[in-house]
Short mmCIF file of C-alpha atoms in Angstrom, two decimals:
data_model
loop_
_atom_site.label_atom_id
_atom_site.label_comp_id
_atom_site.label_asym_id
_atom_site.label_seq_id
_atom_site.Cartn_x
_atom_site.Cartn_y
_atom_site.Cartn_z
CA MET H 1 12.80 -9.43 15.07
CA PRO H 2 16.39 -8.46 14.10
CA PRO H 3 19.22 -8.95 16.72
CA LEU H 4 20.10 -6.13 18.87
CA PRO H 5 23.32 -4.28 18.08
CA ASN H 6 26.55 -5.68 19.45
CA SER H 7 27.01 -6.77 23.17
CA ASP H 8 29.63 -4.14 23.70
CA ALA H 9 26.91 -1.33 24.01
CA PRO H 10 26.69 -0.12 27.55
CA GLN H 11 23.95 -1.53 29.52
CA PRO H 12 21.75 1.60 29.72
CA ILE H 13 21.66 1.64 25.82
CA ARG H 14 21.02 -2.03 25.63
CA ASP H 15 17.99 -1.47 28.20
CA VAL H 16 16.67 1.42 26.03
CA LEU H 17 16.86 -0.77 22.89
CA ASP H 18 15.18 -3.63 24.78
CA SER H 19 12.40 -1.42 25.62
CA ILE H 20 11.94 -0.22 21.86
CA GLU H 21 12.17 -3.94 20.70
CA THR H 22 9.24 -5.05 23.18
CA GLN H 23 7.15 -2.19 21.55
CA PHE H 24 7.43 -3.30 18.14
CA GLN H 25 7.59 -7.14 18.68
CA LEU H 26 4.72 -9.22 17.21
CA THR H 27 4.29 -12.66 19.06
CA ASP H 28 2.76 -15.48 17.34
CA GLU H 29 -0.25 -15.02 19.38
CA ARG H 30 -0.50 -11.39 18.55
CA LEU H 31 -0.38 -12.30 14.76
CA ARG H 32 -3.14 -14.50 14.86
CA ASP H 33 -5.13 -12.32 17.15
CA ILE H 34 -4.78 -9.43 14.38
CA THR H 35 -5.69 -11.79 11.81
CA ALA H 36 -8.72 -13.04 13.31
CA HIS H 37 -9.97 -9.38 14.07
CA PHE H 38 -9.22 -8.65 10.38
CA VAL H 39 -11.40 -11.45 9.20
CA LYS H 40 -14.03 -10.10 11.64
CA MET H 41 -13.86 -6.59 9.99
CA TYR H 42 -14.18 -8.20 6.60
CA GLN H 43 -17.41 -9.76 7.34
CA VAL H 44 -18.87 -6.61 9.10
CA GLY H 45 -17.78 -4.61 6.05
CA LEU H 46 -19.60 -7.11 3.70
CA GLN H 47 -22.59 -6.81 5.52
CA HIS H 48 -22.89 -3.16 6.42
CA GLY H 49 -22.04 0.13 4.49
CA HIS H 50 -20.10 2.92 5.83
CA GLU H 51 -17.62 0.89 7.81
CA PRO H 52 -13.83 1.93 8.11
CA MET H 53 -13.14 -1.45 6.28
CA ALA H 54 -15.38 -0.45 3.45
CA MET H 55 -15.34 -3.61 1.45
CA ILE H 56 -16.31 -1.86 -1.59
CA PRO H 57 -18.12 -3.85 -4.24
CA THR H 58 -16.40 -3.32 -7.73
CA PHE H 59 -19.00 -4.74 -10.03
CA VAL H 60 -16.41 -6.76 -11.70
CA THR H 61 -17.54 -10.48 -11.66
CA GLY H 62 -14.46 -12.53 -13.01
CA VAL H 63 -10.73 -12.32 -13.71
CA PRO H 64 -9.25 -12.47 -17.20
CA ASP H 65 -7.39 -15.62 -18.46
CA GLY H 66 -4.77 -13.96 -20.76
CA THR H 67 -6.50 -14.38 -24.08
CA GLU H 68 -8.31 -10.84 -24.24
CA THR H 69 -7.03 -8.50 -26.86
CA GLY H 70 -7.30 -4.95 -27.87
CA THR H 71 -5.93 -1.29 -27.63
CA PHE H 72 -7.11 1.03 -24.81
CA MET H 73 -6.18 4.33 -22.97
CA ALA H 74 -5.79 4.35 -19.13
CA VAL H 75 -4.86 7.10 -16.57
CA ASP H 76 -3.53 6.30 -12.91
CA LEU H 77 -3.78 8.67 -10.08
CA GLY H 78 -2.33 7.22 -7.01
CA GLY H 79 0.54 8.99 -5.35
CA THR H 80 3.52 11.27 -6.55
CA ASN H 81 2.96 10.72 -10.09
CA PHE H 82 0.05 10.81 -12.69
CA ARG H 83 0.25 8.18 -15.54
CA VAL H 84 -1.19 8.26 -18.81
CA CYS H 85 -0.93 4.95 -20.84
CA GLU H 86 -1.91 3.18 -24.12
CA VAL H 87 -2.14 -0.54 -23.68
CA GLN H 88 -2.19 -3.08 -26.11
CA LEU H 89 -3.45 -6.49 -24.97
CA GLU H 90 -2.04 -8.93 -27.39
CA GLY H 91 -3.49 -12.25 -25.99
CA ASN H 92 -1.52 -15.27 -24.95
CA HIS H 93 -0.89 -13.51 -21.59
CA LYS H 94 1.07 -10.64 -23.29
CA PHE H 95 0.74 -6.90 -23.40
CA SER H 96 2.77 -3.70 -24.61
CA LEU H 97 2.51 -0.49 -22.85
CA LYS H 98 3.29 3.12 -23.98
CA GLN H 99 3.18 5.67 -21.04
CA LYS H 100 4.23 8.92 -19.64
CA LYS H 101 4.34 10.15 -16.27
CA PHE H 102 3.50 13.60 -14.92
CA LYS H 103 4.42 15.04 -11.54
CA VAL H 104 1.65 15.96 -9.06
CA THR H 105 2.63 18.84 -7.03
CA ASP H 106 1.80 19.42 -3.40
CA GLU H 107 -0.17 22.39 -4.43
CA LEU H 108 -2.32 20.08 -6.74
CA LYS H 109 -2.63 17.57 -3.93
CA THR H 110 -4.07 19.97 -1.34
CA GLY H 111 -5.56 22.71 -3.41
CA PRO H 112 -9.00 22.83 -5.32
CA ALA H 113 -10.02 19.45 -6.78
CA VAL H 114 -11.11 21.08 -10.17
CA ASP H 115 -7.24 22.15 -10.59
CA LEU H 116 -6.08 18.60 -9.97
CA PHE H 117 -8.58 17.11 -12.50
CA ASP H 118 -8.06 19.97 -15.07
CA TYR H 119 -4.27 19.21 -14.77
CA MET H 120 -5.17 15.40 -15.22
CA ALA H 121 -7.13 16.20 -18.35
CA LYS H 122 -4.37 18.52 -19.67
CA CYS H 123 -1.85 15.45 -19.36
CA VAL H 124 -4.08 13.21 -21.25
CA GLY H 125 -4.34 15.72 -24.02
CA ASP H 126 -0.74 16.08 -24.36
CA PHE H 127 0.05 12.46 -24.23
CA MET H 128 -2.44 11.89 -27.13
CA LYS H 129 -0.79 14.59 -29.04
CA GLU H 130 2.35 12.75 -28.79
CA LEU H 131 0.81 9.64 -30.02
CA GLY H 132 -1.13 11.31 -32.82
CA ASN H 133 -4.44 12.68 -31.98
CA PRO H 134 -7.55 10.45 -33.07
CA PRO H 135 -9.75 11.46 -35.99
CA ALA H 136 -12.12 14.29 -35.15
CA HIS H 137 -15.07 12.08 -35.16
CA GLU H 138 -13.58 9.38 -32.85
CA CYS H 139 -13.65 9.51 -29.15
CA LEU H 140 -11.48 7.10 -27.19
CA HIS H 141 -12.50 5.16 -24.37
CA LEU H 142 -10.64 5.56 -21.20
CA GLY H 143 -9.98 3.41 -18.08
CA MET H 144 -9.06 5.34 -14.89
CA THR H 145 -7.37 3.86 -11.93
CA PHE H 146 -7.92 5.77 -8.90
CA SER H 147 -6.18 4.54 -5.73
CA PHE H 148 -8.07 6.19 -3.13
CA PRO H 149 -11.42 4.97 -1.14
CA VAL H 150 -14.40 5.34 -3.53
CA GLU H 151 -17.90 4.00 -2.99
CA GLN H 152 -18.21 2.34 -6.58
CA THR H 153 -21.98 2.29 -7.76
CA ALA H 154 -21.36 1.05 -11.28
CA LEU H 155 -18.36 -0.01 -13.54
CA GLY H 156 -17.90 3.67 -14.62
CA ALA H 157 -19.08 5.74 -11.55
CA GLY H 158 -17.83 6.05 -7.96
CA ARG H 159 -18.10 8.64 -5.20
CA LEU H 160 -14.96 9.66 -3.29
CA LEU H 161 -15.06 8.71 0.32
CA THR H 162 -11.86 10.10 1.54
CA TRP H 163 -8.33 11.03 0.46
CA THR H 164 -5.12 9.27 1.59
CA LYS H 165 -1.43 9.36 0.87
CA GLY H 166 -0.94 12.92 1.48
CA PHE H 167 -3.93 14.24 -0.78
CA SER H 168 -6.57 16.47 0.49
CA ALA H 169 -7.79 18.44 -2.32
CA THR H 170 -10.88 20.10 -1.78
CA GLY H 171 -14.16 19.74 -3.32
CA ALA H 172 -13.80 16.18 -4.38
CA ILE H 173 -14.99 14.07 -1.38
CA GLY H 174 -18.69 12.95 -1.87
CA ASN H 175 -18.58 13.37 -5.74
CA ASP H 176 -18.31 10.93 -8.65
CA VAL H 177 -14.47 11.18 -9.63
CA VAL H 178 -15.26 9.87 -13.05
CA GLN H 179 -17.53 12.75 -13.75
CA LEU H 180 -14.87 15.10 -12.34
CA LEU H 181 -12.44 13.96 -14.75
CA GLN H 182 -14.91 14.09 -17.70
CA ASP H 183 -15.98 17.42 -16.88
CA SER H 184 -12.16 18.31 -17.12
CA LEU H 185 -11.78 16.45 -20.36
CA ASP H 186 -14.69 17.97 -21.96
CA LYS H 187 -13.40 21.63 -21.00
CA ALA H 188 -9.93 21.00 -22.40
CA GLU H 189 -11.77 19.36 -25.47
CA VAL H 190 -9.84 16.16 -25.04
CA GLN H 191 -11.41 13.32 -27.19
CA CYS H 192 -11.79 10.69 -24.64
CA LYS H 193 -14.80 9.17 -22.65
CA CYS H 194 -14.07 7.73 -19.09
CA VAL H 195 -15.97 4.71 -19.18
CA ALA H 196 -14.31 2.49 -16.24
CA LEU H 197 -13.18 3.14 -12.79
CA VAL H 198 -10.64 0.85 -11.22
CA ASN H 199 -8.75 0.80 -7.90
CA ASP H 200 -5.02 -0.08 -8.42
CA THR H 201 -5.43 -3.31 -6.25
CA VAL H 202 -8.16 -4.46 -8.46
CA GLY H 203 -5.91 -3.62 -11.46
CA THR H 204 -3.12 -5.51 -9.96
CA LEU H 205 -5.52 -8.51 -9.51
CA LEU H 206 -6.62 -8.38 -12.96
CA THR H 207 -3.36 -7.92 -14.53
CA ARG H 208 -1.91 -10.87 -12.51
CA GLY H 209 -4.87 -13.03 -13.66
CA TYR H 210 -4.04 -11.89 -17.34
CA LEU H 211 -0.35 -12.84 -17.04
CA THR H 212 -1.11 -16.29 -15.26
CA GLY H 213 -4.53 -17.20 -15.96
CA GLY H 214 -6.20 -16.66 -12.48
CA CYS H 215 -5.58 -14.79 -9.17
CA PHE H 216 -7.37 -14.61 -6.13
CA LEU H 217 -5.92 -11.57 -4.39
CA GLY H 218 -4.24 -8.24 -5.56
CA ALA H 219 -2.22 -6.30 -3.04
CA ILE H 220 -0.42 -3.25 -2.91
CA PHE H 221 2.51 -2.68 -0.73
CA GLY H 222 4.08 0.48 -1.69
CA THR H 223 3.44 4.34 -0.95
CA GLY H 224 0.13 3.10 0.39
CA THR H 225 -1.49 -0.46 1.10
CA ASN H 226 -4.54 -1.98 0.03
CA GLY H 227 -6.10 -5.31 -1.30
CA ALA H 228 -8.79 -6.47 -3.59
CA TYR H 229 -10.09 -10.25 -3.79
CA VAL H 230 -12.50 -12.48 -5.32
CA GLU H 231 -15.57 -12.91 -3.03
CA ASP H 232 -18.81 -15.03 -3.18
CA MET H 233 -21.72 -12.97 -4.20
CA SER H 234 -23.68 -14.52 -1.51
CA ALA H 235 -21.28 -13.06 1.13
CA VAL H 236 -21.68 -9.32 -0.08
CA THR H 237 -25.26 -8.95 1.79
CA LYS H 238 -25.13 -5.13 1.91
CA LEU H 239 -25.62 -5.20 -1.83
CA LYS H 240 -29.34 -4.78 -2.04
CA LYS H 241 -29.64 -3.98 -5.74
CA ILE H 242 -27.91 -6.10 -8.17
CA ASP H 243 -27.50 -4.76 -11.80
CA PRO H 244 -29.27 -6.91 -14.26
CA SER H 245 -26.02 -7.50 -16.35
CA ILE H 246 -24.60 -9.23 -13.15
CA LYS H 247 -27.54 -10.96 -11.83
CA ASN H 248 -26.30 -14.52 -12.62
CA ALA H 249 -22.78 -13.85 -11.39
CA THR H 250 -21.47 -15.96 -8.36
CA LYS H 251 -18.35 -14.01 -7.76
CA MET H 252 -17.38 -10.30 -7.33
CA ILE H 253 -14.22 -8.59 -6.74
CA ILE H 254 -14.19 -6.61 -3.45
CA ASN H 255 -11.90 -3.78 -3.03
CA THR H 256 -11.20 -3.89 0.82
CA GLU H 257 -9.60 -0.72 1.64
CA TRP H 258 -7.75 -2.57 4.39
CA GLY H 259 -5.50 0.48 4.96
CA ALA H 260 -8.39 1.51 7.35
CA PHE H 261 -8.06 -1.67 9.20
CA ASP H 262 -8.53 -1.17 13.12
CA ASN H 263 -9.06 2.52 12.95
CA ALA H 264 -10.50 1.98 16.43
CA ARG H 265 -7.37 0.69 17.66
CA HIS H 266 -8.53 -2.62 19.23
CA VAL H 267 -5.51 -4.82 18.14
CA LEU H 268 -2.83 -3.07 16.33
CA PRO H 269 0.55 -2.64 18.22
CA LEU H 270 0.68 1.24 18.19
CA THR H 271 3.77 2.72 19.89
CA ARG H 272 4.58 6.25 20.83
CA TRP H 273 6.34 6.74 17.80
CA ASP H 274 3.32 5.67 15.73
CA ASN H 275 1.04 7.95 17.66
CA ALA H 276 3.31 10.96 17.16
CA LEU H 277 3.24 10.28 13.44
CA ASP H 278 -0.51 10.10 13.38
CA ARG H 279 -1.16 13.16 15.51
CA ILE H 280 0.41 15.46 12.88
CA SER H 281 -0.70 13.72 9.87
CA ILE H 282 -3.38 15.22 7.49
CA ASN H 283 -5.89 12.48 8.52
CA PRO H 284 -5.34 11.74 12.49
CA ARG H 285 -7.01 8.63 13.60
CA TYR H 286 -7.60 7.25 10.12
CA GLN H 287 -5.83 4.62 7.79
CA ALA H 288 -4.24 3.19 11.06
CA PHE H 289 -3.07 -0.01 9.39
CA GLU H 290 -1.50 1.96 6.44
CA LYS H 291 0.34 4.06 8.60
CA LEU H 292 2.32 1.11 10.18
CA ILE H 293 3.09 -0.69 7.08
CA SER H 294 3.40 1.52 4.04
CA GLY H 295 6.34 3.25 2.27
CA MET H 296 4.91 6.56 2.98
CA TYR H 297 5.34 6.27 6.56
CA LEU H 298 8.20 3.71 7.43
CA GLY H 299 10.93 6.19 7.06
CA GLU H 300 9.07 8.66 9.54
CA ILE H 301 8.51 5.98 12.14
CA ALA H 302 12.09 5.17 12.10
CA ARG H 303 13.16 8.76 12.07
CA ASN H 304 10.83 9.34 15.19
CA VAL H 305 12.54 6.52 16.99
CA LEU H 306 15.72 7.93 16.22
CA ILE H 307 15.19 11.54 17.34
CA TYR H 308 13.84 10.03 20.43
CA LEU H 309 17.21 8.34 21.09
CA ILE H 310 18.96 11.38 20.19
CA ASP H 311 16.95 13.53 22.69
CA LEU H 312 17.23 11.30 25.56
CA PRO H 313 19.38 12.88 28.36
CA PRO H 314 22.86 11.60 28.96
CA ILE H 315 23.57 8.20 30.46
CA PRO H 316 23.30 8.70 34.24
CA GLY H 317 26.74 9.00 35.71
CA SER H 318 28.77 9.25 32.47
CA ASN H 319 31.59 11.63 32.42
CA PRO H 320 32.06 12.91 29.98
CA PRO H 321 28.41 12.79 29.14
CA ARG H 322 27.65 9.88 26.81
CA TYR H 323 24.46 10.02 24.90
CA TYR H 324 22.52 7.50 23.35
CA LEU H 325 22.75 8.25 19.54
CA PHE H 326 25.02 10.42 17.62
CA ASN H 327 26.39 11.99 20.78
CA GLY H 328 23.01 13.93 20.87
CA HIS H 329 23.39 15.33 17.60
CA SER H 330 20.64 16.03 14.90
CA THR H 331 20.87 17.98 11.78
CA LYS H 332 18.50 20.52 9.86
CA LYS H 333 17.46 17.76 7.27
CA PHE H 334 17.04 15.02 10.02
CA ASN H 335 14.72 17.44 12.07
CA VAL H 336 12.40 17.87 8.83
CA GLN H 337 9.09 15.97 9.12
CA TYR H 338 9.53 12.93 6.60
CA GLY H 339 12.87 13.87 6.30
CA PHE H 340 14.13 10.33 6.39
CA ASP H 341 12.51 8.76 3.23
CA THR H 342 11.79 5.00 3.26
CA GLU H 343 14.19 4.36 0.24
CA LEU H 344 16.82 5.11 2.61
CA LEU H 345 15.74 2.17 4.71
CA SER H 346 16.04 -0.07 1.80
CA ARG H 347 19.70 1.10 0.97
CA ILE H 348 20.46 0.54 4.72
CA LYS H 349 19.18 -2.86 4.54
CA SER H 350 21.14 -3.64 1.40
CA ASP H 351 24.27 -2.57 3.17
CA PRO H 352 24.15 -2.25 6.93
CA SER H 353 27.77 -1.91 7.42
CA PRO H 354 28.89 1.08 9.67
CA ALA H 355 30.93 2.61 6.82
CA ALA H 356 27.87 2.42 4.44
CA VAL H 357 25.38 3.78 7.15
CA ARG H 358 27.54 6.52 8.15
CA GLY H 359 28.20 7.33 4.48
CA LEU H 360 24.58 7.86 3.83
CA PHE H 361 23.91 9.81 6.90
CA VAL H 362 26.81 12.31 5.90
CA GLU H 363 25.68 12.54 2.23
CA GLU H 364 21.93 12.60 2.61
CA LEU H 365 21.24 14.01 5.92
CA GLY H 366 24.12 16.40 6.67
CA TYR H 367 25.90 14.70 9.55
CA VAL H 368 29.63 14.99 10.10
CA PRO H 369 31.65 11.73 10.01
CA TYR H 370 32.87 11.90 13.74
CA GLN H 371 29.12 12.26 14.84
CA VAL H 372 28.29 8.75 13.67
CA SER H 373 30.05 6.09 15.38
CA ASP H 374 30.04 2.52 14.49
CA LEU H 375 27.52 1.64 17.22
CA ASP H 376 25.45 4.60 16.10
CA ALA H 377 25.36 3.11 12.59
CA GLN H 378 24.49 -0.31 13.90
CA ILE H 379 21.65 1.20 16.04
CA VAL H 380 20.35 2.93 12.92
CA ALA H 381 20.41 -0.29 10.91
CA TRP H 382 18.52 -2.21 13.66
CA VAL H 383 15.80 0.62 14.00
CA CYS H 384 15.16 0.50 10.38
CA ASP H 385 14.98 -3.16 10.33
CA LEU H 386 12.70 -3.28 13.29
CA VAL H 387 10.21 -0.99 11.78
CA ALA H 388 10.32 -2.86 8.29
CA THR H 389 10.07 -6.08 9.96
CA ARG H 390 6.99 -5.28 11.60
CA SER H 391 5.40 -3.90 8.43
CA ALA H 392 6.04 -7.19 6.54
CA ALA H 393 4.62 -9.11 9.32
CA LEU H 394 1.59 -7.06 9.57
CA SER H 395 1.20 -7.39 5.70
CA ALA H 396 1.07 -11.20 6.24
CA CYS H 397 -2.09 -10.69 8.49
CA ALA H 398 -3.86 -9.00 5.68
CA VAL H 399 -2.96 -11.90 3.27
CA ALA H 400 -3.68 -14.50 5.80
CA ALA H 401 -7.18 -12.91 6.64
CA THR H 402 -7.96 -13.12 2.79
CA LEU H 403 -7.09 -16.75 2.56
CA ILE H 404 -9.19 -17.42 5.50
CA GLN H 405 -12.11 -15.30 4.16
CA CYS H 406 -12.06 -17.41 1.00
CA LYS H 407 -12.22 -20.45 3.06
CA TYR H 408 -8.80 -21.77 1.64
CA VAL H 409 -7.52 -22.27 5.14
CA GLN H 410 -8.42 -21.96 8.85
CA LEU H 411 -6.69 -19.84 11.24
CA GLY H 412 -3.78 -21.97 12.78
CA GLY H 413 -3.42 -24.01 9.51
CA GLU H 414 -6.13 -26.56 9.29
CA PRO H 415 -7.61 -26.93 5.73
CA GLY H 416 -10.59 -24.69 4.96
CA GLU H 417 -13.89 -25.63 3.24
CA ARG H 418 -12.45 -24.85 -0.27
CA GLU H 419 -9.84 -27.28 -1.40
CA ILE H 420 -6.75 -25.99 -2.83
CA ASP H 421 -5.97 -28.18 -5.93
CA SER H 422 -3.03 -26.04 -7.19
CA SER H 423 -1.05 -22.90 -6.36
CA LEU H 424 -3.05 -19.87 -5.33
CA GLU H 425 -1.71 -16.46 -7.32
CA LEU H 426 -1.29 -13.49 -5.30
CA GLY H 427 -0.55 -10.43 -7.61
CA VAL H 428 1.44 -7.61 -5.62
CA ASP H 429 2.65 -4.26 -6.65
CA GLY H 430 4.64 -1.44 -4.77
CA SER H 431 7.84 -0.19 -4.07
CA LEU H 432 8.18 -2.18 -0.66
CA VAL H 433 7.36 -5.54 -1.76
CA GLU H 434 9.62 -4.93 -4.97
CA PHE H 435 12.67 -3.20 -3.62
CA TYR H 436 12.76 -3.66 0.25
CA PRO H 437 15.29 -6.53 0.51
CA GLY H 438 13.73 -9.63 2.35
CA PHE H 439 10.09 -8.10 2.62
CA GLU H 440 8.40 -11.16 1.03
CA ASP H 441 10.60 -13.62 3.14
CA THR H 442 9.59 -11.79 6.26
CA MET H 443 6.02 -11.84 5.23
CA ARG H 444 6.00 -15.42 4.39
CA LYS H 445 7.62 -16.28 7.70
CA SER H 446 4.66 -14.73 9.52
CA LEU H 447 2.20 -16.43 7.05
CA ARG H 448 3.63 -19.68 8.31
CA VAL H 449 2.72 -18.89 11.84
CA ILE H 450 -0.81 -17.65 11.10
CA VAL H 451 -1.99 -20.32 8.46
CA GLY H 452 0.61 -22.97 8.53
CA GLU H 453 3.30 -24.14 6.26
CA ARG H 454 1.20 -25.72 3.57
CA ALA H 455 -1.04 -22.84 2.88
CA GLU H 456 2.23 -20.68 2.68
CA LYS H 457 3.82 -22.94 0.30
CA LEU H 458 0.88 -23.12 -1.85
CA LEU H 459 0.89 -19.40 -2.29
CA ASN H 460 2.61 -17.97 -5.48
CA VAL H 461 3.66 -14.27 -5.04
CA GLY H 462 4.14 -12.54 -8.23
CA MET H 463 4.67 -8.91 -9.31
CA ALA H 464 1.82 -7.48 -11.42
CA LYS H 465 3.89 -4.27 -12.86
CA ASP H 466 1.94 -1.77 -14.44
CA GLY H 467 -1.37 -3.24 -12.80
CA SER H 468 -2.84 0.16 -12.47
CA GLY H 469 -2.56 0.84 -16.39
CA VAL H 470 -3.09 -2.71 -17.57
CA GLY H 471 -5.87 -3.55 -14.99
CA GLY H 472 -7.52 -0.37 -15.98
CA ASN H 473 -8.03 -1.58 -19.53
CA LEU H 474 -9.00 -5.05 -18.63
CA TYR H 475 -12.03 -3.49 -16.88
CA PHE H 476 -13.35 -2.92 -20.45
CA ASP H 477 -14.28 -6.62 -20.93
CA CYS H 478 -15.14 -7.46 -17.17
CA PHE H 479 -18.66 -8.43 -17.96
CA ASP H 480 -17.42 -11.22 -20.34
CA TRP H 481 -15.61 -12.95 -17.72
CA SER H 482 -18.32 -13.89 -15.13
CA TYR H 483 -17.74 -17.02 -13.35
#
């Protein structure tokens, strides 16, 4: 945990901050308990359908090695933007990418699903026109990265289980998202056939494998969070019917949907501020893990803590009245739900000096300079770091659970059944892991607690940029990579 602000703070303020710190603190024992429950939920999800940790079979039975070649189209829906890409795999672990981003408005996120998919089809058509439309007789194959929980039934088919990340478009849940897109493409007369469906974490894993020659886990730590890893087919006991094309495969990539870990709230360290966020979210009591660690929510958690400090009554006996933060003042901007973006946490971590924090609150949130004392600025930086530190530590639980499930190591650090003869590649993507200062270092610190120093040192964490685009195209050759 980050150190408390300076010791010159009055004792009542220090007492309140101590209380907040206790609620966010993760002891070594707590980290191991969370990880143990994580592994248990992995195994439950592999054995049974319709579990919160869905453990979705992807029907991808291998990882690329960097020799693949070809030119493909891909689309990616997963957050505030919709991407359309043309990817050229050049072999020798290299690729080139042409892409265009299109904004997804709140109206599209929450309106009828047909409007959302029609918009996506229009974006694909516009991008293809810019590239130069293919000959009339040619229909391009398209891979779709769809970063939401989907029950995948084949390489190019999957039923949406639920929306996350602020989406709630009506008429999509329970339907095949590939068919929804294809219907819109056909209606718009766009010459594309959607033939592959990929989750962004699977794309991250495949892309890191293409870049390095192998990868055991792909993880997203950004607006949302999720992981996909390589599992033994024998462990996926809920998969009763095996496609003949993969009947001889020994491995399959599993999309964990770990954002829904511990929706039942058995082990996660939920605070009053987490509960406040959850109650007024679009999906209360769902995506419990994601709401503690992903970029969509960290700023709001920090804002909830800071508003709590602002709203506390004055320190008893103080005259004139002394408040705990900002002299009891808030602003119109700061009062707005999600008005404190996680990107601001990164800026504060980069420069936590009182002058910088004061300047940020004045420029971005409408405060007047005299309302933000040096102590106020220190408290803000401390709260932001507290929230982000917990996020990175909990992220380590997910990574550690995967290492344990894959039998590379045991809880506590003893060697697992599967010998590690070289470094293990962990492909990552997302704004938190890429831009939040020290995120990986904090995650590694917790990994050492959970699985020991040896396993942590053998883990090579590398960005898999454009994984959702490149990985969507690597799906086309997936049946050629079987282990």
